[in-house]
PDB file of C-alpha atoms in Angstrom:
ATOM      1  CA  SER M  25      -0.152   0.402   0.300  1.00 54.00           C
ATOM      2  CA  LEU M  26       0.968   3.616   0.056  1.00 54.00           C
ATOM      3  CA  ASN M  27       0.908   4.370   3.409  1.00 64.00           C
ATOM      4  CA  HIS M  28       3.430   1.214   3.709  1.00 63.00           C
ATOM      5  CA  PHE M  29       6.072   2.771   1.258  1.00 59.00           C
ATOM      6  CA  TYR M  30       5.676   6.425   2.950  1.00 62.00           C
ATOM      7  CA  LYS M  31       6.155   3.912   6.110  1.00 68.00           C
ATOM      8  CA  ARG M  32       9.832   2.837   4.399  1.00 65.00           C
ATOM      9  CA  LYS M  33      10.757   5.422   3.025  1.00 64.00           C
ATOM     10  CA  LYS M  34      10.438   7.883   6.352  1.00 72.00           C
ATOM     11  CA  GLU M  35      12.409   4.379   7.495  1.00 69.00           C
ATOM     12  CA  MET M  36      15.905   4.375   4.883  1.00 66.00           C
ATOM     13  CA  LYS M  37      16.251   8.657   5.997  1.00 69.00           C
ATOM     14  CA  LEU M  38      15.795   7.931   9.531  1.00 72.00           C
ATOM     15  CA  LEU M  39      17.965   4.735   9.225  1.00 67.00           C
ATOM     16  CA  LEU M  40      20.513   7.679   7.057  1.00 69.00           C
ATOM     17  CA  LEU M  41      20.182  10.139   9.425  1.00 71.00           C
ATOM     18  CA  LEU M  42      21.454   7.714  11.955  1.00 70.00           C
ATOM     19  CA  LEU M  43      24.123   6.788   9.667  1.00 68.00           C
ATOM     20  CA  LEU M  44      25.567  10.200   9.395  1.00 68.00           C
ATOM     21  CA  MET M  45      25.261  10.673  12.837  1.00 71.00           C
ATOM     22  CA  THR M  46      27.255   7.679  13.654  1.00 67.00           C
ATOM     23  CA  ILE M  47      30.293   8.568  11.261  1.00 65.00           C
ATOM     24  CA  LEU M  48      30.825  11.592  12.708  1.00 66.00           C
ATOM     25  CA  ALA M  49      30.987   9.884  16.041  1.00 65.00           C
ATOM     26  CA  CYS M  50      33.498   8.004  14.634  1.00 66.00           C
ATOM     27  CA  LYS M  51      35.628   9.915  13.573  1.00 58.00           C
ATOM     28  CA  VAL M  52      35.024  11.950  17.322  1.00 61.00           C
ATOM     29  CA  GLN M  53      36.345   8.510  19.510  1.00 58.00           C
ATOM     30  CA  GLY M  54      38.757   7.875  16.667  1.00 54.00           C
ATOM     31  CA  ILE M  55      40.723   4.150  17.685  1.00 48.00           C
ATOM     32  CA  GLY M  56      40.359   2.858  20.894  1.00 47.00           C
ATOM     33  CA  GLN M  57      37.263   0.520  22.062  1.00 48.00           C
ATOM     34  CA  SER M  58      34.912   3.323  21.795  1.00 54.00           C
ATOM     35  CA  GLY M  59      36.146   2.818  18.448  1.00 56.00           C
ATOM     36  CA  LYS M  60      35.875  -0.647  17.177  1.00 64.00           C
ATOM     37  CA  ALA M  61      32.007  -0.157  19.147  1.00 66.00           C
ATOM     38  CA  CYS M  62      31.312   2.866  17.049  1.00 67.00           C
ATOM     39  CA  SER M  63      32.976   0.635  13.873  1.00 66.00           C
ATOM     40  CA  GLN M  64      30.126  -1.998  15.011  1.00 70.00           C
ATOM     41  CA  LYS M  65      27.462  -0.072  15.054  1.00 67.00           C
ATOM     42  CA  PHE M  66      28.098   1.784  12.172  1.00 64.00           C
ATOM     43  CA  GLU M  67      28.447  -0.782   9.938  1.00 72.00           C
ATOM     44  CA  ASP M  68      25.159  -2.327  11.552  1.00 72.00           C
ATOM     45  CA  LEU M  69      23.594   0.581  10.521  1.00 66.00           C
ATOM     46  CA  GLU M  70      24.680   0.668   6.873  1.00 69.00           C
ATOM     47  CA  SER M  71      23.881  -2.468   5.819  1.00 74.00           C
ATOM     48  CA  SER M  72      20.057  -2.330   7.766  1.00 71.00           C
ATOM     49  CA  LEU M  73      20.037   0.569   5.133  1.00 68.00           C
ATOM     50  CA  ASN M  74      21.229  -1.756   2.554  1.00 74.00           C
ATOM     51  CA  ASP M  75      18.088  -4.022   3.240  1.00 76.00           C
ATOM     52  CA  THR M  76      15.528  -0.621   3.719  1.00 70.00           C
ATOM     53  CA  ARG M  77      16.990   0.202  -0.222  1.00 71.00           C
ATOM     54  CA  LYS M  78      16.215  -2.448  -1.564  1.00 76.00           C
ATOM     55  CA  LYS M  79      12.765  -3.226  -0.543  1.00 73.00           C
ATOM     56  CA  VAL M  80      12.226   1.065  -1.314  1.00 70.00           C
ATOM     57  CA  GLU M  81      13.543   0.347  -4.770  1.00 74.00           C
ATOM     58  CA  SER M  82      11.302  -3.389  -5.467  1.00 76.00           C
ATOM     59  CA  MET M  83       7.978  -1.454  -3.949  1.00 74.00           C
ATOM     60  CA  GLU M  84       8.678   2.149  -6.562  1.00 72.00           C
ATOM     61  CA  HIS M  85       9.027  -1.301  -9.509  1.00 76.00           C
ATOM     62  CA  GLU M  86       5.416  -3.100  -8.409  1.00 76.00           C
ATOM     63  CA  MET M  87       3.951   0.673  -8.150  1.00 74.00           C
ATOM     64  CA  GLU M  88       4.955   2.072 -11.432  1.00 76.00           C
ATOM     65  CA  LYS M  89       3.475  -0.703 -13.185  1.00 78.00           C
ATOM     66  CA  VAL M  90       0.505  -0.702 -10.690  1.00 75.00           C
ATOM     67  CA  VAL M  91       0.598   2.617 -11.874  1.00 75.00           C
ATOM     68  CA  GLY M  92       0.911   1.715 -15.473  1.00 76.00           C
ATOM     69  CA  VAL M  93      -2.069  -0.936 -15.486  1.00 78.00           C
ATOM     70  CA  MET M  94      -3.264   2.155 -14.235  1.00 78.00           C
ATOM     71  CA  LYS M  95      -3.364   4.181 -16.817  1.00 77.00           C
ATOM     72  CA  GLU M  96      -4.173   1.732 -19.698  1.00 77.00           C
ATOM     73  CA  LEU M  97      -7.382   0.670 -18.031  1.00 79.00           C
ATOM     74  CA  PHE M  98      -8.134   4.369 -17.897  1.00 78.00           C
ATOM     75  CA  LEU M  99      -7.500   4.934 -21.535  1.00 73.00           C
ATOM     76  CA  ALA M 100      -9.575   1.132 -22.444  1.00 75.00           C
ATOM     77  CA  HIS M 101     -12.296   3.281 -20.585  1.00 76.00           C
ATOM     78  CA  TYR M 102     -12.180   6.713 -22.214  1.00 77.00           C
ATOM     79  CA  ASP M 103      -9.852   6.473 -24.940  1.00 79.00           C
ATOM     80  CA  PRO M 104     -10.974   3.649 -27.104  1.00 81.00           C
ATOM     81  CA  ASP M 105      -8.821   4.123 -29.876  1.00 81.00           C
ATOM     82  CA  ALA M 106      -5.728   5.856 -28.004  1.00 78.00           C
ATOM     83  CA  PHE M 107      -5.636   2.650 -26.223  1.00 74.00           C
ATOM     84  CA  GLU M 108      -6.095  -0.146 -28.967  1.00 82.00           C
ATOM     85  CA  GLU M 109      -2.938   2.467 -30.484  1.00 83.00           C
ATOM     86  CA  GLN M 110      -0.789   2.490 -27.153  1.00 79.00           C
ATOM     87  CA  ARG M 111      -1.010  -1.903 -27.046  1.00 81.00           C
ATOM     88  CA  ARG M 112      -0.091  -1.530 -30.544  1.00 87.00           C
ATOM     89  CA  LEU M 113       2.612   0.530 -30.175  1.00 88.00           C
ATOM     90  CA  LYS M 114       4.075  -1.930 -27.058  1.00 84.00           C
ATOM     91  CA  LYS M 115       3.512  -4.752 -29.142  1.00 90.00           C
ATOM     92  CA  GLU M 116       6.089  -4.021 -31.416  1.00 91.00           C
ATOM     93  CA  VAL M 117       8.716  -2.770 -29.183  1.00 91.00           C
ATOM     94  CA  GLU M 118       8.464  -6.406 -27.615  1.00 89.00           C
ATOM     95  CA  ILE M 119       8.578  -8.302 -31.178  1.00 91.00           C
ATOM     96  CA  LYS M 120      11.417  -5.558 -31.809  1.00 91.00           C
ATOM     97  CA  GLU M 121      13.357  -6.676 -28.247  1.00 90.00           C
ATOM     98  CA  GLN M 122      12.449 -10.010 -29.167  1.00 91.00           C
ATOM     99  CA  ALA M 123      14.105  -9.842 -32.461  1.00 89.00           C
ATOM    100  CA  ARG M 124      17.076  -7.925 -31.110  1.00 88.00           C
ATOM    101  CA  LEU M 125      17.623 -10.902 -28.479  1.00 88.00           C
ATOM    102  CA  LYS M 126      17.229 -12.952 -31.315  1.00 90.00           C
ATOM    103  CA  LYS M 127      19.602 -12.107 -33.189  1.00 84.00           C
ATOM    104  CA  GLN M 128      22.727 -11.668 -30.340  1.00 85.00           C
ATOM    105  CA  GLU M 129      21.424 -15.455 -30.102  1.00 89.00           C
ATOM    106  CA  ASP M 130      22.776 -16.246 -33.389  1.00 84.00           C
ATOM    107  CA  GLU M 131      25.073 -14.175 -33.528  1.00 80.00           C
ATOM    108  CA  ARG M 132      26.711 -15.418 -30.429  1.00 85.00           C
ATOM    109  CA  LEU M 133      25.966 -19.304 -32.089  1.00 87.00           C
ATOM    110  CA  PHE M 134      27.176 -18.041 -34.750  1.00 85.00           C
ATOM    111  CA  LYS M 135      30.687 -16.879 -33.372  1.00 83.00           C
ATOM    112  CA  GLU M 136      31.281 -20.070 -31.108  1.00 87.00           C
ATOM    113  CA  GLU M 137      30.106 -22.336 -34.190  1.00 87.00           C
ATOM    114  CA  LEU M 138      33.507 -21.155 -35.961  1.00 87.00           C
ATOM    115  CA  ILE M 139      35.696 -21.467 -33.230  1.00 84.00           C
ATOM    116  CA  GLU M 140      34.972 -25.471 -33.706  1.00 88.00           C
ATOM    117  CA  GLN M 141      34.687 -25.605 -37.508  1.00 87.00           C
ATOM    118  CA  SER M 142      38.728 -23.307 -37.663  1.00 87.00           C
ATOM    119  CA  LEU M 143      39.667 -25.786 -34.435  1.00 86.00           C
ATOM    120  CA  GLU M 144      38.147 -29.581 -35.938  1.00 88.00           C
ATOM    121  CA  ASP M 145      39.814 -27.874 -39.391  1.00 89.00           C
ATOM    122  CA  GLY M 146      42.641 -26.730 -38.133  1.00 85.00           C
ATOM    123  CA  LYS M 147      43.851 -30.252 -36.994  1.00 88.00           C
ATOM    124  CA  SER M 148      43.989 -32.019 -40.744  1.00 89.00           C
ATOM    125  CA  ALA M 149      45.199 -28.157 -41.357  1.00 91.00           C
ATOM    126  CA  PRO M 150      49.190 -27.901 -43.187  1.00 92.00           C
ATOM    127  CA  ASP M 151      51.078 -26.572 -41.201  1.00 92.00           C
ATOM    128  CA  ASN M 152      50.869 -23.070 -42.914  1.00 95.00           C
ATOM    129  CA  ILE M 153      50.623 -20.177 -40.664  1.00 94.00           C
ATOM    130  CA  GLU M 154      48.109 -18.390 -42.435  1.00 95.00           C
ATOM    131  CA  CYS M 155      45.971 -21.980 -42.607  1.00 95.00           C
ATOM    132  CA  ARG M 156      45.328 -21.339 -38.447  1.00 91.00           C
ATOM    133  CA  ASN M 157      45.918 -17.745 -38.412  1.00 93.00           C
ATOM    134  CA  TYR M 158      43.128 -15.383 -40.276  1.00 95.00           C
ATOM    135  CA  ALA M 159      39.589 -14.051 -39.803  1.00 94.00           C
ATOM    136  CA  PHE M 160      36.376 -15.142 -41.788  1.00 94.00           C
ATOM    137  CA  LEU M 161      34.485 -13.375 -44.141  1.00 94.00           C
ATOM    138  CA  THR M 162      31.260 -14.615 -42.984  1.00 91.00           C
ATOM    139  CA  HIS M 163      29.052 -11.848 -44.587  1.00 89.00           C
ATOM    140  CA  PHE M 164      26.825 -12.700 -47.382  1.00 88.00           C
ATOM    141  CA  ARG M 165      28.874 -12.560 -50.518  1.00 91.00           C
ATOM    142  CA  ASN M 166      27.723 -15.633 -52.049  1.00 91.00           C
ATOM    143  CA  ILE M 167      27.302 -14.752 -56.395  1.00 89.00           C
ATOM    144  CA  GLU M 168      24.738 -17.977 -56.428  1.00 83.00           C
ATOM    145  CA  ASP M 169      22.385 -16.720 -53.760  1.00 74.00           C
ATOM    146  CA  SER M 170      19.604 -14.991 -54.681  1.00 52.00           C
ATOM    147  CA  GLY M 171      17.619 -15.626 -51.695  1.00 49.00           C
ATOM    148  CA  GLN M 172      19.462 -12.873 -49.261  1.00 52.00           C
ATOM    149  CA  ASP M 173      17.553 -10.324 -47.483  1.00 47.00           C
ATOM    150  CA  ASP M 174      20.115  -7.415 -46.682  1.00 52.00           C
ATOM    151  CA  THR M 175      19.174  -5.147 -50.107  1.00 49.00           C
ATOM    152  CA  ASN M 176      22.365  -2.555 -49.772  1.00 55.00           C
ATOM    153  CA  SER M 177      24.861  -3.064 -53.129  1.00 67.00           C
ATOM    154  CA  SER M 178      27.027  -0.486 -51.616  1.00 79.00           C
ATOM    155  CA  TYR M 179      29.396  -2.662 -49.321  1.00 88.00           C
ATOM    156  CA  CYS M 180      32.569  -2.062 -49.485  1.00 89.00           C
ATOM    157  CA  ASP M 181      35.762  -3.950 -48.793  1.00 93.00           C
ATOM    158  CA  SER M 182      37.463  -1.420 -47.502  1.00 89.00           C
ATOM    159  CA  PRO M 183      37.423   1.432 -44.728  1.00 83.00           C
ATOM    160  CA  ASN M 184      39.950   4.192 -46.685  1.00 77.00           C
ATOM    161  CA  TRP M 185      36.828   5.037 -49.727  1.00 65.00           C
ATOM    162  CA  SER M 186      33.994   4.994 -47.315  1.00 62.00           C
ATOM    163  CA  PRO M 187      34.859   8.505 -44.227  1.00 61.00           C
ATOM    164  CA  SER M 188      31.816   7.089 -42.150  1.00 61.00           C
ATOM    165  CA  GLY M 189      32.406   3.567 -41.945  1.00 62.00           C
ATOM    166  CA  SER M 190      29.679   2.750 -42.470  1.00 70.00           C
ATOM    167  CA  ASP M 191      28.982   0.948 -46.205  1.00 84.00           C
ATOM    168  CA  VAL M 192      32.011  -0.786 -45.383  1.00 90.00           C
ATOM    169  CA  SER M 193      31.760  -4.957 -45.026  1.00 90.00           C
ATOM    170  CA  PRO M 194      30.329  -6.367 -41.660  1.00 89.00           C
ATOM    171  CA  ASP M 195      32.975  -9.025 -41.178  1.00 92.00           C
ATOM    172  CA  TRP M 196      35.981  -6.774 -43.199  1.00 93.00           C
ATOM    173  CA  VAL M 197      39.459  -6.128 -41.314  1.00 93.00           C
ATOM    174  CA  GLY M 198      41.825  -4.444 -43.029  1.00 93.00           C
ATOM    175  CA  THR M 199      44.222  -6.372 -45.642  1.00 95.00           C
ATOM    176  CA  GLY M 200      44.740 -10.182 -44.652  1.00 96.00           C
ATOM    177  CA  TRP M 201      44.496 -13.529 -44.296  1.00 97.00           C
ATOM    178  CA  TYR M 202      40.504 -14.629 -44.872  1.00 97.00           C
ATOM    179  CA  ARG M 203      39.068 -17.969 -45.063  1.00 96.00           C
ATOM    180  CA  PHE M 204      35.213 -17.349 -46.547  1.00 95.00           C
ATOM    181  CA  TYR M 205      32.370 -19.138 -44.442  1.00 92.00           C
ATOM    182  CA  GLY M 206      28.377 -20.096 -43.952  1.00 87.00           C
ATOM    183  CA  PRO M 207      26.708 -17.304 -45.856  1.00 85.00           C
ATOM    184  CA  SER M 208      29.664 -15.242 -47.834  1.00 88.00           C
ATOM    185  CA  GLY M 209      30.725 -19.415 -49.953  1.00 90.00           C
ATOM    186  CA  HIS M 210      33.047 -21.410 -50.026  1.00 92.00           C
ATOM    187  CA  ARG M 211      35.549 -20.303 -52.971  1.00 94.00           C
ATOM    188  CA  MET M 212      36.370 -16.896 -55.035  1.00 96.00           C
ATOM    189  CA  PRO M 213      34.098 -17.484 -58.653  1.00 95.00           C
ATOM    190  CA  THR M 214      37.039 -17.679 -61.539  1.00 94.00           C
ATOM    191  CA  THR M 215      34.227 -16.528 -64.053  1.00 93.00           C
ATOM    192  CA  ALA M 216      33.352 -12.917 -64.059  1.00 93.00           C
ATOM    193  CA  PRO M 217      29.939 -13.294 -61.983  1.00 91.00           C
ATOM    194  CA  GLY M 218      29.274  -9.416 -63.797  1.00 89.00           C
ATOM    195  CA  GLU M 219      27.854  -6.401 -62.170  1.00 87.00           C
ATOM    196  CA  ASP M 220      25.724  -5.429 -59.025  1.00 86.00           C
ATOM    197  CA  GLN M 221      26.622  -8.826 -57.576  1.00 87.00           C
ATOM    198  CA  CYS M 222      26.990  -9.885 -53.266  1.00 88.00           C
ATOM    199  CA  GLY M 223      26.346  -7.246 -52.094  1.00 87.00           C
ATOM    200  CA  THR M 224      28.596  -4.333 -54.508  1.00 89.00           C
ATOM    201  CA  PHE M 225      28.772  -3.591 -57.394  1.00 89.00           C
ATOM    202  CA  GLY M 226      32.113  -4.079 -58.553  1.00 91.00           C
ATOM    203  CA  THR M 227      31.580  -7.884 -57.864  1.00 93.00           C
ATOM    204  CA  GLY M 228      35.655  -8.818 -57.452  1.00 95.00           C
ATOM    205  CA  TRP M 229      36.593 -12.416 -59.319  1.00 96.00           C
ATOM    206  CA  LEU M 230      39.819 -14.134 -59.366  1.00 96.00           C
ATOM    207  CA  ILE M 231      41.542 -14.219 -62.426  1.00 93.00           C
ATOM    208  CA  GLY M 232      44.002 -17.971 -61.904  1.00 86.00           C
ATOM    209  CA  ASP M 233      43.680 -20.982 -60.962  1.00 89.00           C
ATOM    210  CA  HIS M 234      43.191 -22.250 -57.102  1.00 95.00           C
ATOM    211  CA  PRO M 235      46.018 -24.433 -55.349  1.00 95.00           C
ATOM    212  CA  SER M 236      45.613 -27.432 -55.446  1.00 93.00           C
ATOM    213  CA  VAL M 237      48.636 -29.554 -53.368  1.00 95.00           C
ATOM    214  CA  PRO M 238      47.579 -28.465 -49.378  1.00 95.00           C
ATOM    215  CA  GLY M 239      50.158 -26.449 -48.075  1.00 95.00           C
ATOM    216  CA  GLU M 240      51.212 -24.473 -51.807  1.00 96.00           C
ATOM    217  CA  THR M 241      50.274 -21.015 -51.828  1.00 97.00           C
ATOM    218  CA  VAL M 242      49.758 -20.050 -55.817  1.00 96.00           C
ATOM    219  CA  ASP M 243      50.026 -15.193 -56.557  1.00 95.00           C
ATOM    220  CA  ALA M 244      46.964 -14.282 -58.502  1.00 96.00           C
ATOM    221  CA  ARG M 245      44.883 -11.437 -59.267  1.00 96.00           C
ATOM    222  CA  VAL M 246      41.234 -10.600 -58.386  1.00 97.00           C
ATOM    223  CA  CYS M 247      39.231  -8.692 -60.820  1.00 96.00           C
ATOM    224  CA  PHE M 248      36.847  -6.569 -60.143  1.00 95.00           C
ATOM    225  CA  GLN M 249      33.625  -5.949 -62.901  1.00 94.00           C
ATOM    226  CA  ALA M 250      32.486  -2.476 -63.065  1.00 89.00           C
ATOM    227  CA  LEU M 251      31.288  -1.862 -66.465  1.00 85.00           C
ATOM    228  CA  ASP M 252      33.876  -3.736 -67.855  1.00 91.00           C
ATOM    229  CA  GLU M 253      35.341  -7.922 -66.816  1.00 93.00           C
ATOM    230  CA  CYS M 254      38.195  -6.301 -65.169  1.00 94.00           C
ATOM    231  CA  PHE M 255      37.631  -2.349 -64.038  1.00 93.00           C
ATOM    232  CA  ARG M 256      40.363  -2.550 -61.814  1.00 92.00           C
ATOM    233  CA  SER M 257      42.899  -5.800 -60.342  1.00 95.00           C
ATOM    234  CA  VAL M 258      44.817  -5.986 -56.903  1.00 96.00           C
ATOM    235  CA  ASP M 259      47.454  -8.832 -56.375  1.00 96.00           C
ATOM    236  CA  VAL M 260      46.422 -11.658 -54.064  1.00 97.00           C
ATOM    237  CA  LYS M 261      47.766 -15.251 -52.914  1.00 97.00           C
ATOM    238  CA  ILE M 262      45.914 -18.058 -52.175  1.00 97.00           C
ATOM    239  CA  THR M 263      46.565 -20.600 -49.655  1.00 97.00           C
ATOM    240  CA  ASN M 264      45.094 -24.959 -49.733  1.00 96.00           C
ATOM    241  CA  CYS M 265      44.642 -25.742 -46.722  1.00 95.00           C
ATOM    242  CA  ASN M 266      43.117 -29.163 -47.015  1.00 93.00           C
ATOM    243  CA  SER M 267      39.393 -28.826 -46.666  1.00 92.00           C
ATOM    244  CA  PHE M 268      39.603 -24.870 -47.881  1.00 94.00           C
ATOM    245  CA  TYR M 269      41.331 -22.221 -49.181  1.00 96.00           C
ATOM    246  CA  VAL M 270      42.410 -19.149 -47.413  1.00 97.00           C
ATOM    247  CA  TYR M 271      43.377 -15.963 -49.269  1.00 97.00           C
ATOM    248  CA  TYR M 272      45.664 -13.027 -48.973  1.00 98.00           C
ATOM    249  CA  LEU M 273      43.199  -9.842 -49.541  1.00 97.00           C
ATOM    250  CA  PRO M 274      44.748  -5.839 -49.389  1.00 96.00           C
ATOM    251  CA  ASP M 275      41.510  -3.183 -49.548  1.00 94.00           C
ATOM    252  CA  ALA M 276      39.662  -2.990 -52.376  1.00 93.00           C
ATOM    253  CA  PRO M 277      40.735   0.101 -54.389  1.00 90.00           C
ATOM    254  CA  PHE M 278      37.548   1.883 -54.356  1.00 85.00           C
ATOM    255  CA  CYS M 279      34.070   1.809 -52.696  1.00 82.00           C
ATOM    256  CA  LYS M 280      32.055  -0.239 -53.440  1.00 86.00           C
ATOM    257  CA  PHE M 281      33.690  -3.204 -54.811  1.00 92.00           C
ATOM    258  CA  ARG M 282      34.436  -6.551 -53.025  1.00 92.00           C
ATOM    259  CA  TYR M 283      35.471  -9.330 -52.536  1.00 96.00           C
ATOM    260  CA  CYS M 284      32.678 -12.586 -54.043  1.00 95.00           C
ATOM    261  CA  ALA M 285      32.210 -16.568 -53.998  1.00 94.00           C
ATOM    262  CA  THR M 286      30.399 -18.625 -54.729  1.00 93.00           C
ATOM    263  CA  ASN M 287      28.674 -22.948 -53.497  1.00 89.00           C
ATOM    264  CA  GLU M 288      31.876 -24.499 -54.922  1.00 87.00           C
ATOM    265  CA  ARG M 289      34.175 -26.312 -52.572  1.00 79.00           C
ATOM    266  CA  LEU M 290      38.495 -27.203 -52.909  1.00 73.00           C
TER     267      LEU M 290
END
């Protein structure tokens, strides 16, 4: 009840006052036997104050819920349209929060999957350091997947051409060794895929062959198809890691350029 709530608040204020008075008394008495007794009293008051504070906070929370229900009942009776609109908005917020939590959980599980997959594949990988020390490309880059739901076609694998950073691919961390995995596909295409594929305008595809022997590293070239099949190109390296490939990829030469992949496996 309200009377009980205000009684608790008054009790908390009284305990706080006693606590302050105890602090002053302890300062005056200093150390010694009386100081120890004072210190014990201070601890007892502090504990009581914390308990009362928790009870008051719990009661405040319950009162907020009660007030919320009373407001809804008032609206439902005097303004049904406003009540229905409020319920609709509340439902939207709940759905968005559920979607956010689900996405957060999915991302956590996917990260665990990446770690497990990396450890498992590392057992049969050659001794090349890049077969164990690489970053994953997991954002959709698959030119064969027409069902990808991200409508952004402006991603780029370079922070240099996107000052705000909003267009940089979520899985791009700068020049280095990468492995395509999951929604991104498995290996780079060796034929021009066409423009406006894999979430970008300038699609990166491979000129050259993938290495066929585990542990073998080869030099290759990636072309970015934009206006023509090889509008711009960069030099890359590819290592055969037995069950997958890793690619040494530099930052893309422009924004709206990024590296693409296919479903084809090693």
